[in-house]
N, C-alpha and C. Protein backbone atom coordinates (compact mmCIF):
# COMPACT_ATOMS: atom_id res chain seq x y z
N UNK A 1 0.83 -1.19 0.00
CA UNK A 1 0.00 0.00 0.00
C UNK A 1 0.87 1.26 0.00
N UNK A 2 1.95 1.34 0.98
CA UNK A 2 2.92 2.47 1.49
C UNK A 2 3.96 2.41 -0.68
N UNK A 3 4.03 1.08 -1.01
CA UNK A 3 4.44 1.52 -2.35
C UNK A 3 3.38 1.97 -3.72
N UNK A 4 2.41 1.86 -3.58
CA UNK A 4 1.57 2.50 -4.39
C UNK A 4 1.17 4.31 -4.13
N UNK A 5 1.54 4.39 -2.86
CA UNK A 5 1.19 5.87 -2.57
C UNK A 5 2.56 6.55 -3.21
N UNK A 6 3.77 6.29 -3.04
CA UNK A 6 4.76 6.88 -3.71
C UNK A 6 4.89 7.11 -5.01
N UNK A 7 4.35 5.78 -5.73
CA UNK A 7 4.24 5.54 -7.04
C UNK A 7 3.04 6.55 -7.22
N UNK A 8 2.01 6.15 -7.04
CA UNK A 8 0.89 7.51 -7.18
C UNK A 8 1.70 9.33 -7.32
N UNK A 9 2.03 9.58 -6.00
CA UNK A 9 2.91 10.17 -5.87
C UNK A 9 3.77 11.24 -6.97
N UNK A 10 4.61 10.11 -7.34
CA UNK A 10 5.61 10.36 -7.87
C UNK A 10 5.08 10.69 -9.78
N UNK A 11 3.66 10.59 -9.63
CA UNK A 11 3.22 10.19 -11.33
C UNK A 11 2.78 11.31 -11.83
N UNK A 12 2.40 12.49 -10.54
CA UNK A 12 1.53 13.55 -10.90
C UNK A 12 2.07 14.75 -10.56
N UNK A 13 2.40 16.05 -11.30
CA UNK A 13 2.89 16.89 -10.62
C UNK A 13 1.53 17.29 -9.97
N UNK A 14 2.01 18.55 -8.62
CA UNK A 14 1.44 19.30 -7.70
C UNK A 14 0.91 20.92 -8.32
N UNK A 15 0.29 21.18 -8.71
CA UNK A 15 0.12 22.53 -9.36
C UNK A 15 -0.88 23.08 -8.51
N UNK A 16 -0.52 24.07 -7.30
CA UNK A 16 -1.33 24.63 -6.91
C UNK A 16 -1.95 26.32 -7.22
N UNK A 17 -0.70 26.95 -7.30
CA UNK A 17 -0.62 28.11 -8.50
C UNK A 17 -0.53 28.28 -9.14
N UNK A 18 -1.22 29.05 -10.27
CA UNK A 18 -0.61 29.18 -11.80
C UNK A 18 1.02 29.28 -11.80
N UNK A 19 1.84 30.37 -10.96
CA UNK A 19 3.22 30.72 -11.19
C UNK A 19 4.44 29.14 -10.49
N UNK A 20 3.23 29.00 -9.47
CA UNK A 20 4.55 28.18 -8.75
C UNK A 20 3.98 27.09 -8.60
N UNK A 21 5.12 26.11 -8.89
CA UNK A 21 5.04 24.67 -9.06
C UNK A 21 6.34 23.86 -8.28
N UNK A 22 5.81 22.94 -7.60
CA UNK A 22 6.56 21.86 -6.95
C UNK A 22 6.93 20.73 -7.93
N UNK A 23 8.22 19.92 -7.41
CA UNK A 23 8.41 19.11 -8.34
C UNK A 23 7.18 17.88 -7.96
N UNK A 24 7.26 16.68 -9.27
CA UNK A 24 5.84 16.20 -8.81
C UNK A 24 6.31 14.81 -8.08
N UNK A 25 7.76 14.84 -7.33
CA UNK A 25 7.92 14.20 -6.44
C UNK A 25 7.20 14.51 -5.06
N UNK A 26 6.78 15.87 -5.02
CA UNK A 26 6.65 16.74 -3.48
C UNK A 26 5.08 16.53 -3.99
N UNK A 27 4.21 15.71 -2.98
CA UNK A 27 3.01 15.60 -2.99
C UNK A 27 2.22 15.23 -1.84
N UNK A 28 0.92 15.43 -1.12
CA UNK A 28 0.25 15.00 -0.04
C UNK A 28 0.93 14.20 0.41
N UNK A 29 1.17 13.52 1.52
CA UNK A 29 1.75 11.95 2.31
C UNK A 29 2.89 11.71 2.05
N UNK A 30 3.75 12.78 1.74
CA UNK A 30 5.22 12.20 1.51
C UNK A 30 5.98 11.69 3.09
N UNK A 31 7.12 11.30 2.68
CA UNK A 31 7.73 11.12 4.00
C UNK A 31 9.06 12.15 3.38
N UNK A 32 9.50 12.62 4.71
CA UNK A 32 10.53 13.41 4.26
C UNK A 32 11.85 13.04 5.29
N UNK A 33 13.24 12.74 4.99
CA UNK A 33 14.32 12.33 5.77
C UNK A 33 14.33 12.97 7.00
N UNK A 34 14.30 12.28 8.40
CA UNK A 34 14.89 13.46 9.74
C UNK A 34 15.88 13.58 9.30
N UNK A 35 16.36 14.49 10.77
CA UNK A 35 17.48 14.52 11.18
C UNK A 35 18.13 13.32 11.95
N UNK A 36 19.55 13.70 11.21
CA UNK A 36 20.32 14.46 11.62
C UNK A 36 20.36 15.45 9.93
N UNK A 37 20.07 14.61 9.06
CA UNK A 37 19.73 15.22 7.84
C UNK A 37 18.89 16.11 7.32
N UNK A 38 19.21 16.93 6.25
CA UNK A 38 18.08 17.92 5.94
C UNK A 38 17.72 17.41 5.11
N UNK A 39 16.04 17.56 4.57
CA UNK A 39 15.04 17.19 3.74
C UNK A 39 15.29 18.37 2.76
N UNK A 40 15.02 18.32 1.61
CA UNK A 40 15.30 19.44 0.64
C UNK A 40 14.27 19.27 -0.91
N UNK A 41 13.21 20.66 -0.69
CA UNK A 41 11.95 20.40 -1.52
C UNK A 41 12.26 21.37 -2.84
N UNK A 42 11.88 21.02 -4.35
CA UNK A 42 12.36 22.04 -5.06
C UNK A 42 10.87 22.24 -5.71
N UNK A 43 11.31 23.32 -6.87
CA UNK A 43 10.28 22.99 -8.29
C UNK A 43 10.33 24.62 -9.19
N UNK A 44 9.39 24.77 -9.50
CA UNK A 44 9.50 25.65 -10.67
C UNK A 44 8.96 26.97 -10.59
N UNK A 45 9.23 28.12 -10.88
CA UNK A 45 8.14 29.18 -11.05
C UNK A 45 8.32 30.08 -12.25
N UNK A 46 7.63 30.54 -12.54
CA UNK A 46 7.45 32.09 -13.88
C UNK A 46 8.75 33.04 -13.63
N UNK A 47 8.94 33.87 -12.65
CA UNK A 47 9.85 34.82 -12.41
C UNK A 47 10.37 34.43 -11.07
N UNK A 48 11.52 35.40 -10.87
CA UNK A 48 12.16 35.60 -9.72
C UNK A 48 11.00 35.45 -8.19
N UNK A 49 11.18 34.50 -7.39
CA UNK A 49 10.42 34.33 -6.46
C UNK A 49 10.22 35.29 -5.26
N UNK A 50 11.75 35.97 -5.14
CA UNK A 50 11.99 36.43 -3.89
C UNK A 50 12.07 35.67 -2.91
N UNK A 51 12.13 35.41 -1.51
CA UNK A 51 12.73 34.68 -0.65
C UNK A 51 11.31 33.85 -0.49
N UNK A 52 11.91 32.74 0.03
CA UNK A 52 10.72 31.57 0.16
C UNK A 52 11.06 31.07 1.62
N UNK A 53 9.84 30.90 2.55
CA UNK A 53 10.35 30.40 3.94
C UNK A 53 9.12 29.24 4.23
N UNK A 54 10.05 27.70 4.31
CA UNK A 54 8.68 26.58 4.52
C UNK A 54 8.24 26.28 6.32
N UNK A 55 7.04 26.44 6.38
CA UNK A 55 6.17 26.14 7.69
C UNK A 55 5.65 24.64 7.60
N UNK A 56 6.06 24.21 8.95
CA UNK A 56 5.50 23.34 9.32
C UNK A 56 4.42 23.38 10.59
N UNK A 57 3.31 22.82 9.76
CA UNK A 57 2.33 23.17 10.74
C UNK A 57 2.20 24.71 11.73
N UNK A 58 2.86 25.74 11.21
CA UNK A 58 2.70 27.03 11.73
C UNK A 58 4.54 27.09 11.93
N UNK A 59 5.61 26.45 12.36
CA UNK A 59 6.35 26.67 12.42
C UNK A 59 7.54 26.77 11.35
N UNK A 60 8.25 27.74 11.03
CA UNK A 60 9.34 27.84 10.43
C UNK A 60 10.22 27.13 10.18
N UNK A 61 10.60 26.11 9.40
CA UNK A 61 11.60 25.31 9.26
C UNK A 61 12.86 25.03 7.87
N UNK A 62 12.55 25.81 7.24
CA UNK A 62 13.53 26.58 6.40
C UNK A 62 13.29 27.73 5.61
N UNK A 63 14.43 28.01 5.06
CA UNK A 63 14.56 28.66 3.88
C UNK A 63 15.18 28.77 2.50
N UNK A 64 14.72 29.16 1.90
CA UNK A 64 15.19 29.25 0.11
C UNK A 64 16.65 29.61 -0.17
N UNK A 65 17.58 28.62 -0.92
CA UNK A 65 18.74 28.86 -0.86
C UNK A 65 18.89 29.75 -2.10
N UNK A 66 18.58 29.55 -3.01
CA UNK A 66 18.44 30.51 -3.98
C UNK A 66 17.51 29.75 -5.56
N UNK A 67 16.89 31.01 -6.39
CA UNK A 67 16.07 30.70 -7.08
C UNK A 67 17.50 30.81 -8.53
N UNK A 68 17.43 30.37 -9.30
CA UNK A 68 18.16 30.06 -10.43
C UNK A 68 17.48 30.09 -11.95
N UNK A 69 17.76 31.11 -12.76
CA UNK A 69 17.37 31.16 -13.88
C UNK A 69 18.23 29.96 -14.27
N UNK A 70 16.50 29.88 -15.36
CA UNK A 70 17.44 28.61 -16.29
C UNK A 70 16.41 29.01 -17.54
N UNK A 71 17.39 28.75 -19.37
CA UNK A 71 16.70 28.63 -20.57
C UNK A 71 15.56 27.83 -20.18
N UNK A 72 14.30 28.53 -21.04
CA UNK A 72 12.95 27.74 -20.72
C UNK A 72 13.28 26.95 -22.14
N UNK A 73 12.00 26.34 -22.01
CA UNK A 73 12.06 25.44 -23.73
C UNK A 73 11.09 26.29 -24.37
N UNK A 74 10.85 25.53 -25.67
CA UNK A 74 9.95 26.51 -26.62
C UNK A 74 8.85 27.60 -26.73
N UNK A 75 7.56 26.87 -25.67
CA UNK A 75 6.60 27.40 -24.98
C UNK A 75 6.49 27.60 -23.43
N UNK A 76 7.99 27.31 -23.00
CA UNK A 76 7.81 27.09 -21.66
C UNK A 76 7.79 28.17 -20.88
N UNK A 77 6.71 28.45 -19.86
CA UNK A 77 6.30 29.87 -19.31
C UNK A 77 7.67 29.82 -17.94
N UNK A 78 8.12 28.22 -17.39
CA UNK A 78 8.69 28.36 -16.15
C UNK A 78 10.38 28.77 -16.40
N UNK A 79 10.59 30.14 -15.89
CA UNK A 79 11.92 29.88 -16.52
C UNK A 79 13.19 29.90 -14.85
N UNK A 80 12.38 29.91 -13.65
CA UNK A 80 13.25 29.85 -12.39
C UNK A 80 13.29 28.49 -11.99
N UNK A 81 14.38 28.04 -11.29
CA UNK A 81 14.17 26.78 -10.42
C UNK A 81 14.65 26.97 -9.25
N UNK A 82 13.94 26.62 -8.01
CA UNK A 82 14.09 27.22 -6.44
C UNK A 82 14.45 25.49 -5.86
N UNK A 83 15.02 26.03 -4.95
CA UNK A 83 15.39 25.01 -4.07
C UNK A 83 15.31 24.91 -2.72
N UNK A 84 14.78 24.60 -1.69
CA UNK A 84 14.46 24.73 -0.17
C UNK A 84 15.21 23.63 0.89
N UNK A 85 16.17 24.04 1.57
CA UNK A 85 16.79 22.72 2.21
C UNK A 85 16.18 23.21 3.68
N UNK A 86 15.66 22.24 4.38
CA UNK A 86 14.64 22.57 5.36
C UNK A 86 15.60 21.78 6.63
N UNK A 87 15.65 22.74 7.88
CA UNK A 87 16.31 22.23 8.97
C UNK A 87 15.99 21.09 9.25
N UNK A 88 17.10 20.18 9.92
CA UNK A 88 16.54 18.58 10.18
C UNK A 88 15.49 18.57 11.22
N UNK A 89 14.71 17.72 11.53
CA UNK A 89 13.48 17.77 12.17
C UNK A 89 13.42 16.27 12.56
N UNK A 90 13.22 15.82 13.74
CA UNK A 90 12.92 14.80 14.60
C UNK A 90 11.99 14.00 13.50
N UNK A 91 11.93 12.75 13.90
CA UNK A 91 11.24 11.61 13.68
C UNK A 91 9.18 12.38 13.56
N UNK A 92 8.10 12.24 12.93
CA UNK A 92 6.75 12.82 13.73
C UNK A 92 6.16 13.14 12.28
N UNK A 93 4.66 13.44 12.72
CA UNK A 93 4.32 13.73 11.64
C UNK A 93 2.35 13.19 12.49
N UNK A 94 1.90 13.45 11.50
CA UNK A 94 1.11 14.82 10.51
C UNK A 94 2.02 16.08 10.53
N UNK A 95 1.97 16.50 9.07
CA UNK A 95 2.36 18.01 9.29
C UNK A 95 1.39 18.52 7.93
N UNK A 96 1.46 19.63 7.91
CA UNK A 96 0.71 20.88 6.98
C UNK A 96 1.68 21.26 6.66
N UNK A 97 3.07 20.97 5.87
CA UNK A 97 3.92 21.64 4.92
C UNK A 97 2.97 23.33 4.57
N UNK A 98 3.93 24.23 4.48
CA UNK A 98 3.37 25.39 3.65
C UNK A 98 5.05 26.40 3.17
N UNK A 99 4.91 26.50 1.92
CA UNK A 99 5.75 26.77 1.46
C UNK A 99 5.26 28.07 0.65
N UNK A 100 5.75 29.16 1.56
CA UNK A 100 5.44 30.82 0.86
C UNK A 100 6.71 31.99 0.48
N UNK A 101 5.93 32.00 -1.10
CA UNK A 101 7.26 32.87 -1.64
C UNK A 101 6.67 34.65 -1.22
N UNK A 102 7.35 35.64 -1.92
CA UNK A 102 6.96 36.61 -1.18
C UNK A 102 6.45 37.39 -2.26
N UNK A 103 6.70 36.79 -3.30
CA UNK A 103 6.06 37.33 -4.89
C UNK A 103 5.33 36.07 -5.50
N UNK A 104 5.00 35.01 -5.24
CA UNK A 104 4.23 34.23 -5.85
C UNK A 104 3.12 33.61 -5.36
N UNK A 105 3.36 33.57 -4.28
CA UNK A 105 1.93 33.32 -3.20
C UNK A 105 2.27 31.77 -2.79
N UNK A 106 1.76 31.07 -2.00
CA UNK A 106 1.94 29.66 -1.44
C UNK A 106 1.52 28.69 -1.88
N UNK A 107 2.11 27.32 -1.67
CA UNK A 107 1.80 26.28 -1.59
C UNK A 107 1.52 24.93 -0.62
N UNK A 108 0.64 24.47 -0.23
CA UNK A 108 0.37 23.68 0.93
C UNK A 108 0.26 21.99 0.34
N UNK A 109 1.09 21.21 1.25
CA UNK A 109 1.22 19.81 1.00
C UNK A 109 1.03 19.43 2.31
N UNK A 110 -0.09 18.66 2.63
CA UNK A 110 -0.88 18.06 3.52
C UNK A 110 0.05 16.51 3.86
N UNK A 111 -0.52 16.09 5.35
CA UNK A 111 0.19 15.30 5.95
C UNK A 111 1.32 14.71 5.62
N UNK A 112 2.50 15.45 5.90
CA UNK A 112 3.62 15.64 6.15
C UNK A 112 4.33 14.33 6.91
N UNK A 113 5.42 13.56 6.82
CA UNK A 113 6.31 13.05 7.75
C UNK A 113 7.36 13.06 7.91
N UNK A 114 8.24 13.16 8.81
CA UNK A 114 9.33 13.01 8.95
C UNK A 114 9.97 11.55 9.41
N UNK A 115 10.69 11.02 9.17
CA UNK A 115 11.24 9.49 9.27
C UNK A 115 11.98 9.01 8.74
N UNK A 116 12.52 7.93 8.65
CA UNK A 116 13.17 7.16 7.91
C UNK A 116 13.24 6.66 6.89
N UNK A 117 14.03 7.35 5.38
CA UNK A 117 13.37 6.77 4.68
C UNK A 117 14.26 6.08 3.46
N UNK A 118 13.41 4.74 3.36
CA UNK A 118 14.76 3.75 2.33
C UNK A 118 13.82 3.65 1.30
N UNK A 119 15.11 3.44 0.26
CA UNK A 119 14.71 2.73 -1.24
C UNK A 119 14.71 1.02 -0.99
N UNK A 120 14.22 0.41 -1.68
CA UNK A 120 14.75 -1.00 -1.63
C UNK A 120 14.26 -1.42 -3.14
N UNK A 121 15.43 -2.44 -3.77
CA UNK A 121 15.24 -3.17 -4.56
C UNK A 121 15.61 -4.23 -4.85
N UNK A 122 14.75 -4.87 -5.94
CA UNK A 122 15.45 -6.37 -5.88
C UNK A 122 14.76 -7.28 -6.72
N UNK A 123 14.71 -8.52 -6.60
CA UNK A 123 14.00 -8.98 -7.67
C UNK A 123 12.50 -10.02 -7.59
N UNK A 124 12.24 -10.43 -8.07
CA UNK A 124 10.43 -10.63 -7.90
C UNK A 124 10.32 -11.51 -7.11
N UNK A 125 11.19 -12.13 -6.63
CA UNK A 125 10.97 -13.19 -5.38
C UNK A 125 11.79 -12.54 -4.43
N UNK A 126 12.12 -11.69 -4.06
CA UNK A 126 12.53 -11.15 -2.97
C UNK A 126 11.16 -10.71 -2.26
N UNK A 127 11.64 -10.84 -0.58
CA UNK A 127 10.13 -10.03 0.20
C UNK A 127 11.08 -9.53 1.51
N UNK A 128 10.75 -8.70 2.11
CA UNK A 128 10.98 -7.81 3.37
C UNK A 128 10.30 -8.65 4.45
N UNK A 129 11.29 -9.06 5.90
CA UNK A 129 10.87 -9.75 6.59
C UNK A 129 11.05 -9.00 8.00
């Protein structure tokens, strides 16, 4: 179940504003790495963002390292890419992610976690015990 939600996940971008866009890894129910590590959320917008600071559940837990022009493609309206490395944060969760720029307006990603988090692979008769 916990691998179909990622896969879900991972299939759809997040478009909550016309200007600003998350990558469509960053979606409802993610899990995001504790600490001792920082979690780090990116994605796209129209123009220069100005500073971006992400809330958790009302509290402050990072900020925007910098927004980066980049060549758009043919029709492509997004021509910044932002990046957010968010202080490490204990094990916990529900959270209300909210991620507000100061020229583009916000974005909110619902139940939030912080934890542990692995890849695993392998092959079709393998199982986790």
């Amino acid at each position: 179940m916990c691998l179909l939600r990622i896969l879900v996940a991972l299939s759809f971008p997040l478009v909550i504003h016309a200007d600003l866009v998350l990558s469509n890894q960053i979606s409802d129910g993610i899990v995001l790495q504790r600490g001792p590590h920082s979690a780090r959320v990116w994605g796209w917008c129209s123009y220069d963002p100005g500073k971006f600071v992400v809330y958790a559940s009302g509290r402050e837990v990072g900020l925007a390292r910098q927004a980066v022009e980049r060549m758009p493609a043919s029709d492509d309206p997004v021509v910044f890419e932002w990046t957010l490395d968010m202080e490490p944060q204990p094990a916990g969760g529900p959270y209300d992610l909210m991620i507000e720029s100061e020229k583009e307006g916000s974005v909110k990603v619902k139940d939030v976690y912080w934890g542990d988090v692995y890849l695993c692979s392998g092959q079709s008769n393998m199982r986790m015990r």
